[in-house]
Short mmCIF file of C-alpha atoms in Angstrom, two decimals:
data_model
loop_
_atom_site.label_atom_id
_atom_site.label_comp_id
_atom_site.label_asym_id
_atom_site.label_seq_id
_atom_site.Cartn_x
_atom_site.Cartn_y
_atom_site.Cartn_z
CA MET G 1 141.13 90.58 116.30
CA THR G 2 140.91 92.24 119.43
CA SER G 3 139.60 90.38 122.36
CA SER G 4 135.97 91.52 123.41
CA THR G 5 134.01 91.25 126.50
CA PHE G 6 130.38 89.93 127.00
CA SER G 7 127.90 90.35 129.82
CA SER G 8 125.77 87.60 130.93
CA SER G 9 122.26 88.42 132.49
CA THR G 10 121.01 84.82 131.81
CA SER G 11 122.36 81.55 133.16
CA SER G 12 125.09 81.43 130.49
CA PRO G 13 128.78 80.61 130.51
CA ALA G 14 130.49 82.51 133.91
CA LEU G 15 133.02 84.13 131.81
CA SER G 16 134.18 87.38 132.07
CA ILE G 17 136.41 87.91 128.87
CA TRP G 18 136.07 85.95 125.94
CA SER G 19 138.68 86.05 123.24
CA PRO G 20 137.57 84.86 119.68
CA PRO G 21 139.98 82.56 117.74
CA ASP G 22 141.33 83.36 114.52
CA THR G 23 138.70 81.28 112.58
CA PRO G 24 135.33 80.35 113.92
CA VAL G 25 135.26 77.64 116.33
CA THR G 26 132.71 75.56 114.64
CA SER G 27 133.72 76.66 110.81
CA ALA G 28 133.68 74.29 108.15
CA THR G 29 137.17 73.22 109.07
CA SER G 30 135.64 71.54 112.30
CA ALA G 31 134.58 68.08 112.29
CA GLY G 32 132.20 67.92 109.72
CA SER G 33 128.92 70.23 109.36
CA PRO G 34 125.60 69.19 111.24
CA GLN G 35 122.53 68.09 109.28
CA SER G 36 120.60 70.25 111.03
CA SER G 37 120.71 73.05 113.63
CA THR G 38 118.91 73.71 116.75
CA PHE G 39 120.04 77.20 116.88
CA ALA G 40 119.83 80.45 114.83
CA PHE G 41 120.39 83.90 114.04
CA ALA G 42 118.57 87.20 113.77
CA PHE G 43 120.90 89.78 112.47
CA ASP G 44 120.32 93.79 111.79
CA ILE G 45 122.06 95.00 109.07
CA ASP G 46 123.07 98.61 109.37
CA GLY G 47 125.83 98.80 111.75
CA VAL G 48 126.10 95.02 112.06
CA LEU G 49 126.91 93.82 108.55
CA VAL G 50 127.52 97.04 106.70
CA ARG G 51 128.14 100.98 107.45
CA SER G 52 127.70 103.18 104.51
CA LYS G 53 127.17 100.70 101.98
CA GLU G 54 130.18 98.73 102.99
CA ALA G 55 130.67 95.31 104.61
CA LEU G 56 132.04 95.67 108.29
CA PRO G 57 134.81 93.72 108.85
CA GLY G 58 134.36 89.85 109.42
CA ALA G 59 130.53 89.84 108.09
CA THR G 60 130.85 88.02 105.23
CA GLU G 61 132.98 85.56 106.66
CA ALA G 62 130.83 85.20 109.61
CA LEU G 63 127.61 84.73 107.10
CA ARG G 64 129.34 82.28 105.17
CA MET G 65 130.81 80.08 107.76
CA LEU G 66 126.76 79.88 109.01
CA GLN G 67 125.89 78.83 105.53
CA GLN G 68 128.29 76.19 105.30
CA ARG G 69 127.19 74.79 108.57
CA ASN G 70 123.63 74.95 107.66
CA ILE G 71 122.99 77.05 110.56
CA PRO G 72 119.68 79.15 109.68
CA PHE G 73 119.85 82.91 110.01
CA ILE G 74 117.40 85.89 108.90
CA PHE G 75 118.04 89.58 108.52
CA LEU G 76 115.65 91.81 110.59
CA THR G 77 115.84 95.51 110.09
CA ASN G 78 113.78 98.58 110.46
CA GLY G 79 114.88 99.88 106.55
CA GLY G 80 112.03 99.52 104.11
CA GLY G 81 111.24 101.73 100.98
CA SER G 82 111.78 98.63 98.66
CA THR G 83 110.82 95.28 98.08
CA GLU G 84 112.79 92.53 100.00
CA LYS G 85 113.79 91.04 96.59
CA HIS G 86 115.64 94.29 95.82
CA HIS G 87 117.18 94.88 99.51
CA VAL G 88 118.55 91.53 99.43
CA SER G 89 119.85 91.82 96.22
CA LEU G 90 121.94 94.70 97.64
CA LEU G 91 122.97 93.29 100.57
CA ALA G 92 124.34 90.10 98.76
CA GLN G 93 126.19 92.31 96.27
CA ARG G 94 127.74 94.47 99.16
CA LEU G 95 128.83 91.41 101.27
CA GLY G 96 129.73 89.13 98.27
CA LEU G 97 127.27 86.55 99.08
CA PRO G 98 125.24 85.62 96.06
CA SER G 99 123.40 82.89 97.86
CA LEU G 100 121.22 85.00 99.95
CA ASP G 101 117.49 84.72 99.75
CA GLU G 102 114.67 87.12 100.05
CA ARG G 103 113.00 84.58 102.19
CA GLN G 104 115.65 85.70 104.89
CA PHE G 105 114.84 89.21 104.64
CA VAL G 106 112.46 90.86 107.17
CA GLN G 107 112.35 94.63 106.97
CA SER G 108 110.09 97.39 108.60
CA HIS G 109 107.09 97.09 106.41
CA SER G 110 107.67 93.23 105.49
CA PRO G 111 104.27 92.87 107.79
CA PHE G 112 102.41 94.49 105.45
CA HIS G 113 102.43 91.34 103.52
CA GLY G 114 99.79 89.90 105.91
CA LEU G 115 97.12 92.91 105.19
CA VAL G 116 97.06 92.10 101.67
CA PRO G 117 94.22 89.83 101.87
CA GLU G 118 92.12 92.25 103.78
CA PHE G 119 92.71 95.36 101.58
CA GLN G 120 93.95 93.95 98.36
CA ASP G 121 90.48 95.08 96.61
CA LYS G 122 90.29 98.29 98.70
CA ASN G 123 91.54 101.79 98.40
CA ILE G 124 94.66 102.37 100.53
CA LEU G 125 96.29 105.41 101.11
CA VAL G 126 100.04 105.01 101.07
CA LEU G 127 102.94 107.65 102.46
CA GLY G 128 106.52 107.80 102.25
CA GLY G 129 109.03 107.45 99.84
CA VAL G 130 109.92 109.52 96.56
CA GLY G 131 108.22 109.46 93.29
CA ASP G 132 106.36 106.24 92.67
CA SER G 133 108.49 104.29 94.83
CA ILE G 134 106.41 103.27 97.55
CA ARG G 135 103.32 103.00 94.95
CA ASN G 136 105.66 100.32 93.28
CA VAL G 137 106.63 98.45 96.50
CA ALA G 138 102.78 98.38 97.58
CA GLU G 139 101.81 97.14 94.38
CA ALA G 140 104.32 94.45 94.13
CA TYR G 141 103.02 93.52 97.44
CA GLY G 142 99.85 92.56 96.14
CA PHE G 143 97.53 95.74 96.74
CA ARG G 144 95.41 96.46 93.52
CA ARG G 145 93.98 99.91 94.81
CA VAL G 146 97.13 101.97 96.11
CA ILE G 147 96.58 105.96 96.19
CA THR G 148 99.77 108.33 97.31
CA SER G 149 99.35 111.84 98.46
CA ALA G 150 100.15 112.85 94.89
CA ASP G 151 97.30 111.27 93.46
CA MET G 152 94.89 113.00 96.02
CA VAL G 153 96.33 116.21 95.00
CA LYS G 154 95.83 115.59 91.47
CA THR G 155 92.38 114.45 91.84
CA PHE G 156 91.15 116.84 94.69
CA GLY G 157 93.11 119.88 93.36
CA ALA G 158 95.87 121.81 95.39
CA HIS G 159 93.07 123.32 97.59
CA VAL G 160 93.26 119.84 99.64
CA TYR G 161 96.31 121.38 101.42
CA PRO G 162 97.08 125.11 100.77
CA PHE G 163 100.88 125.01 101.16
CA LEU G 164 102.02 123.12 98.11
CA GLU G 165 103.78 126.08 96.47
CA LEU G 166 107.26 124.02 96.82
CA GLU G 167 105.75 120.79 95.81
CA ASP G 168 103.68 121.44 92.62
CA HIS G 169 105.86 119.69 90.29
CA HIS G 170 106.27 116.48 92.43
CA HIS G 171 102.39 115.85 92.39
CA GLU G 172 102.01 117.07 88.88
CA GLU G 173 104.84 114.24 87.63
CA HIS G 174 103.95 111.77 89.86
CA GLY G 175 100.02 112.06 90.76
CA ARG G 176 97.32 109.70 89.22
CA LEU G 177 93.60 110.66 89.04
CA ILE G 178 92.03 107.94 91.29
CA GLU G 179 89.98 105.20 89.27
CA HIS G 180 88.22 103.32 91.93
CA ARG G 181 85.34 105.87 93.19
CA MET G 182 81.91 105.62 94.80
CA PRO G 183 79.09 105.79 92.33
CA ASP G 184 78.67 109.83 93.30
CA GLY G 185 82.53 110.24 92.49
CA ARG G 186 83.68 110.37 96.17
CA VAL G 187 86.95 108.41 97.00
CA GLN G 188 86.56 106.28 99.88
CA ILE G 189 89.90 104.86 101.99
CA SER G 190 90.22 101.62 103.80
CA ALA G 191 93.45 102.11 105.49
CA ILE G 192 96.50 104.16 105.57
CA LEU G 193 99.98 102.42 105.27
CA VAL G 194 103.17 104.42 106.48
CA TRP G 195 106.09 102.66 104.37
CA SER G 196 108.57 104.89 105.10
CA SER G 197 109.34 108.51 106.49
CA PRO G 198 106.79 110.80 105.00
CA ARG G 199 108.25 113.27 102.60
CA SER G 200 105.58 116.27 102.87
CA TRP G 201 104.92 116.35 106.19
CA GLY G 202 102.24 118.93 106.18
CA LEU G 203 100.36 117.49 103.53
CA ASP G 204 100.09 113.77 104.72
CA LEU G 205 99.22 115.11 108.27
CA GLN G 206 96.00 116.82 106.65
CA LEU G 207 95.03 113.75 104.85
CA THR G 208 95.59 111.36 107.52
CA MET G 209 93.63 113.98 109.72
CA ASP G 210 90.66 114.18 107.35
CA LEU G 211 90.38 110.40 107.14
CA LEU G 212 90.51 109.75 110.62
CA LEU G 213 87.79 112.24 111.23
CA SER G 214 85.69 111.34 108.28
CA GLU G 215 82.52 109.43 107.68
CA LYS G 216 83.57 105.75 106.99
CA GLY G 217 86.74 106.73 105.12
CA VAL G 218 85.22 108.91 102.45
CA PHE G 219 87.36 112.00 101.85
CA GLY G 220 86.04 115.18 102.00
CA THR G 221 83.09 114.20 104.94
CA PHE G 222 83.19 114.83 108.49
CA SER G 223 81.42 112.22 110.76
CA ALA G 224 78.63 113.20 112.61
CA SER G 225 79.58 110.99 115.48
CA ASN G 226 82.75 113.48 116.15
CA GLY G 227 82.65 115.00 119.38
CA ASP G 228 79.46 113.20 120.87
CA VAL G 229 79.84 112.02 124.55
CA THR G 230 77.07 109.82 124.48
CA LEU G 231 79.42 107.67 122.53
CA PRO G 232 82.36 105.59 123.36
CA ASN G 233 85.73 107.73 122.66
CA HIS G 234 83.13 110.76 122.46
CA GLY G 235 82.58 109.65 119.19
CA TYR G 236 85.69 109.83 117.33
CA LEU G 237 86.77 106.95 115.51
CA GLN G 238 83.40 105.13 115.95
CA ASP G 239 82.29 105.73 112.23
CA GLY G 240 83.86 103.06 110.22
CA GLN G 241 87.26 105.34 109.73
CA PRO G 242 90.38 103.65 108.34
CA ALA G 243 93.02 102.08 110.38
CA ILE G 244 96.67 103.41 110.00
CA PHE G 245 99.55 101.26 110.05
CA PHE G 246 103.20 102.16 111.14
CA SER G 247 105.89 100.49 109.75
CA ASN G 248 108.75 101.89 112.07
CA PRO G 249 108.43 103.40 115.51
CA ASP G 250 112.10 105.05 115.26
CA GLN G 251 111.97 108.75 115.72
CA THR G 252 115.51 109.50 114.44
CA TRP G 253 117.95 108.04 112.50
CA ALA G 254 121.70 108.39 111.41
CA THR G 255 122.53 110.01 108.48
CA ALA G 256 125.83 111.75 107.12
CA PHE G 257 124.87 114.98 109.32
CA PRO G 258 126.54 114.77 112.74
CA LEU G 259 123.29 114.81 114.75
CA PRO G 260 120.35 112.69 114.59
CA ARG G 261 117.19 113.63 111.64
CA VAL G 262 113.66 113.06 112.50
CA ALA G 263 112.13 109.84 111.14
CA GLN G 264 108.66 108.48 110.72
CA GLY G 265 108.01 107.74 114.56
CA SER G 266 108.48 111.73 114.73
CA TRP G 267 105.93 112.08 112.17
CA ARG G 268 103.68 109.78 114.14
CA HIS G 269 103.94 111.91 117.32
CA ALA G 270 103.12 115.22 115.37
CA LEU G 271 100.09 113.30 114.10
CA GLN G 272 99.00 112.41 117.47
CA GLY G 273 99.70 116.14 119.00
CA ILE G 274 97.27 117.20 116.13
CA TRP G 275 94.89 114.83 117.12
CA ASP G 276 95.05 115.55 120.46
CA ALA G 277 94.55 119.31 120.05
CA GLN G 278 91.62 118.72 117.72
CA THR G 279 89.79 116.03 119.80
CA ASN G 280 90.68 117.07 123.18
CA LYS G 281 92.95 113.69 123.68
CA ALA G 282 90.43 111.32 122.30
CA ASP G 283 92.01 107.90 122.16
CA LEU G 284 93.53 107.47 118.80
CA SER G 285 95.53 103.99 119.80
CA GLN G 286 92.41 101.99 118.74
CA ALA G 287 92.80 102.89 115.11
CA VAL G 288 96.51 102.53 115.34
CA THR G 289 98.69 99.19 114.53
CA THR G 290 102.70 99.79 114.65
CA TYR G 291 105.05 97.35 113.29
CA GLY G 292 109.20 97.64 113.29
CA LYS G 293 111.75 96.67 116.02
CA PRO G 294 111.07 96.61 119.01
CA VAL G 295 107.64 96.12 118.66
CA GLU G 296 106.69 92.36 119.50
CA ALA G 297 104.60 91.81 116.37
CA THR G 298 107.69 92.40 114.25
CA TYR G 299 109.56 89.72 116.18
CA VAL G 300 106.48 87.38 115.87
CA TYR G 301 106.60 87.90 111.93
CA ALA G 302 110.21 87.55 112.16
CA GLU G 303 109.97 83.93 114.17
CA ARG G 304 107.33 82.99 111.63
CA VAL G 305 109.80 83.73 108.72
CA LEU G 306 112.73 82.00 110.52
CA GLN G 307 110.74 78.97 111.50
CA LYS G 308 109.86 78.55 107.53
CA TRP G 309 113.70 79.17 106.66
CA HIS G 310 114.53 76.63 109.09
CA LYS G 311 112.01 73.98 107.65
CA GLU G 312 113.42 75.13 103.94
CA ILE G 313 116.83 74.03 104.64
CA HIS G 314 116.46 71.34 107.22
CA GLY G 315 113.06 69.87 106.18
CA VAL G 316 109.67 69.82 108.10
CA ASP G 317 111.20 66.86 110.35
CA ALA G 318 114.21 68.79 111.83
CA PRO G 319 114.72 69.16 115.65
CA PRO G 320 112.95 72.53 116.95
CA ILE G 321 115.26 75.64 117.24
CA ARG G 322 116.21 76.03 120.76
CA HIS G 323 118.19 79.60 120.74
CA VAL G 324 117.92 82.65 118.57
CA TYR G 325 120.58 84.88 118.61
CA MET G 326 119.47 88.26 117.56
CA VAL G 327 122.62 90.19 116.84
CA GLY G 328 122.03 93.98 116.71
CA ASP G 329 123.65 97.22 117.20
CA ASN G 330 120.76 99.41 118.69
CA PRO G 331 119.83 99.08 122.62
CA ALA G 332 116.59 100.47 122.25
CA SER G 333 115.21 98.46 119.19
CA ASP G 334 117.42 95.21 118.68
CA ILE G 335 118.19 94.47 122.40
CA GLN G 336 114.85 95.73 123.92
CA GLY G 337 112.87 93.84 121.27
CA ALA G 338 114.74 90.48 121.60
CA ASN G 339 115.00 90.69 125.47
CA ALA G 340 111.19 91.37 125.76
CA PHE G 341 110.04 88.73 123.08
CA GLN G 342 108.38 85.35 124.06
CA SER G 343 108.66 82.84 121.45
CA ARG G 344 105.49 81.08 120.13
CA HIS G 345 107.62 78.31 118.88
CA GLY G 346 109.50 77.58 122.41
CA SER G 347 112.69 79.02 121.51
CA GLU G 348 114.72 81.00 123.54
CA TRP G 349 115.85 84.44 122.18
CA LYS G 350 119.09 85.86 123.39
CA SER G 351 120.49 89.46 122.60
CA ILE G 352 124.16 90.06 121.40
CA LEU G 353 124.89 93.97 121.27
CA VAL G 354 128.06 94.66 118.87
CA GLU G 355 130.05 97.70 119.24
CA SER G 356 130.47 98.07 115.37
CA GLY G 357 127.65 100.65 115.06
CA VAL G 358 125.19 103.12 116.92
CA TYR G 359 126.02 101.87 120.44
CA VAL G 360 128.99 103.64 121.91
CA LYS G 361 131.63 101.21 123.45
CA GLY G 362 132.10 101.77 127.01
CA THR G 363 128.67 103.38 127.81
CA THR G 364 125.72 101.79 129.72
CA PRO G 365 123.07 100.75 127.41
CA ALA G 366 119.31 101.75 127.93
CA PHE G 367 118.59 97.88 127.54
CA GLU G 368 121.10 95.62 128.82
CA PRO G 369 122.26 92.87 126.30
CA ASP G 370 122.53 89.39 127.13
CA HIS G 371 126.22 89.74 125.64
CA THR G 372 128.61 92.31 124.48
CA VAL G 373 130.83 91.73 121.71
CA ALA G 374 133.15 93.80 119.37
CA GLY G 375 131.44 92.75 116.13
CA VAL G 376 129.17 90.44 114.10
CA LYS G 377 131.84 87.60 113.73
CA ASP G 378 132.62 87.76 117.52
CA ALA G 379 129.18 87.43 117.97
CA VAL G 380 128.81 84.36 115.68
CA ASN G 381 131.85 82.88 117.29
CA LEU G 382 130.43 83.38 120.93
CA ALA G 383 126.95 81.56 119.99
CA THR G 384 128.53 78.75 118.10
CA TRP G 385 131.11 78.22 120.91
CA MET G 386 128.22 78.48 123.49
CA GLU G 387 126.18 75.85 121.55
CA THR G 388 128.74 73.37 121.02
CA GLU G 389 130.81 73.66 124.22
CA TYR G 390 128.28 74.81 126.63
CA TRP G 391 124.55 74.10 126.12
CA GLY G 392 125.72 71.44 123.83
CA SER G 393 127.33 69.65 126.87
CA GLU G 394 123.94 69.69 128.88
#
């Protein structure tokens, strides 16, 4: 394995070049495995552990070593579109590690689990995905009144959005008549949840704008408060309109095409532009909640998952986690989020940037990591070395 450099912007060991050994310095071949660990890991997936559905070099070995040493780790990804159980099953297959657990998996919309108690028995509009994929995920989470864009077209007719010529077959196949209605037959939406990048941008933008301007989320109404200068925010969003929850702020993402493709974050900017034009730039933020890296709320959720997993493998009386190493390939999400996060459990989060993904080796990252290494095995070796040889000697 080639040598890898790491940079230190905190009180880490004063080294400039670090050469990982052939086997992890704290592998199971070392003098015994600890009964508990005071450090842990959070791994991004694409570009860190896998690329194009194939395991990256050293990924399986690194995670297997952590399992053998009882060092807790979770997966923290901006991916989504399926259940945690399904995604962790795919990852386990690709890495050859069948013992991975869905309780270790945090994806972009995992925080939506926390919305179930409030919206479980209320109508929610879900956006993103193909066919019934997102409906199925939302119902698996526990939402009981899930409505898709296709359902809206099926229920209200093609005139709900006048440019559906290329999509009629999809809405006809997957749309369902909405069951839960008001006594007068109208449909009230309590929340809008964006689970992945919307597929029908125009339709989804139209439906979302209709609801944000509605009276109490009743589709097909227009609030009398809109534009009232005597009210806060000129009356916009003052009449019980539904909140909108985004699961991923990324504006672009990498595909097989050589240039980045627009993603959910870009759809949100499109919505913002239409909103600004129609409301003279009234404040939309009061209706919006965003999850996904680098948003703090996602790290709060991920840390809660990590703490539970730590207690699962070490017991409720286990010593607290001192350090959490976020290993990622994207400075704008993984590194920025970890650097800014203030732990709710007294842990110190440290960022390790790997050169096996979107980050281009030798360039200056937008957000400086605590350390930079070649790949995930180097990251694990570096962190375990610091914990046993540096931090452990304090």
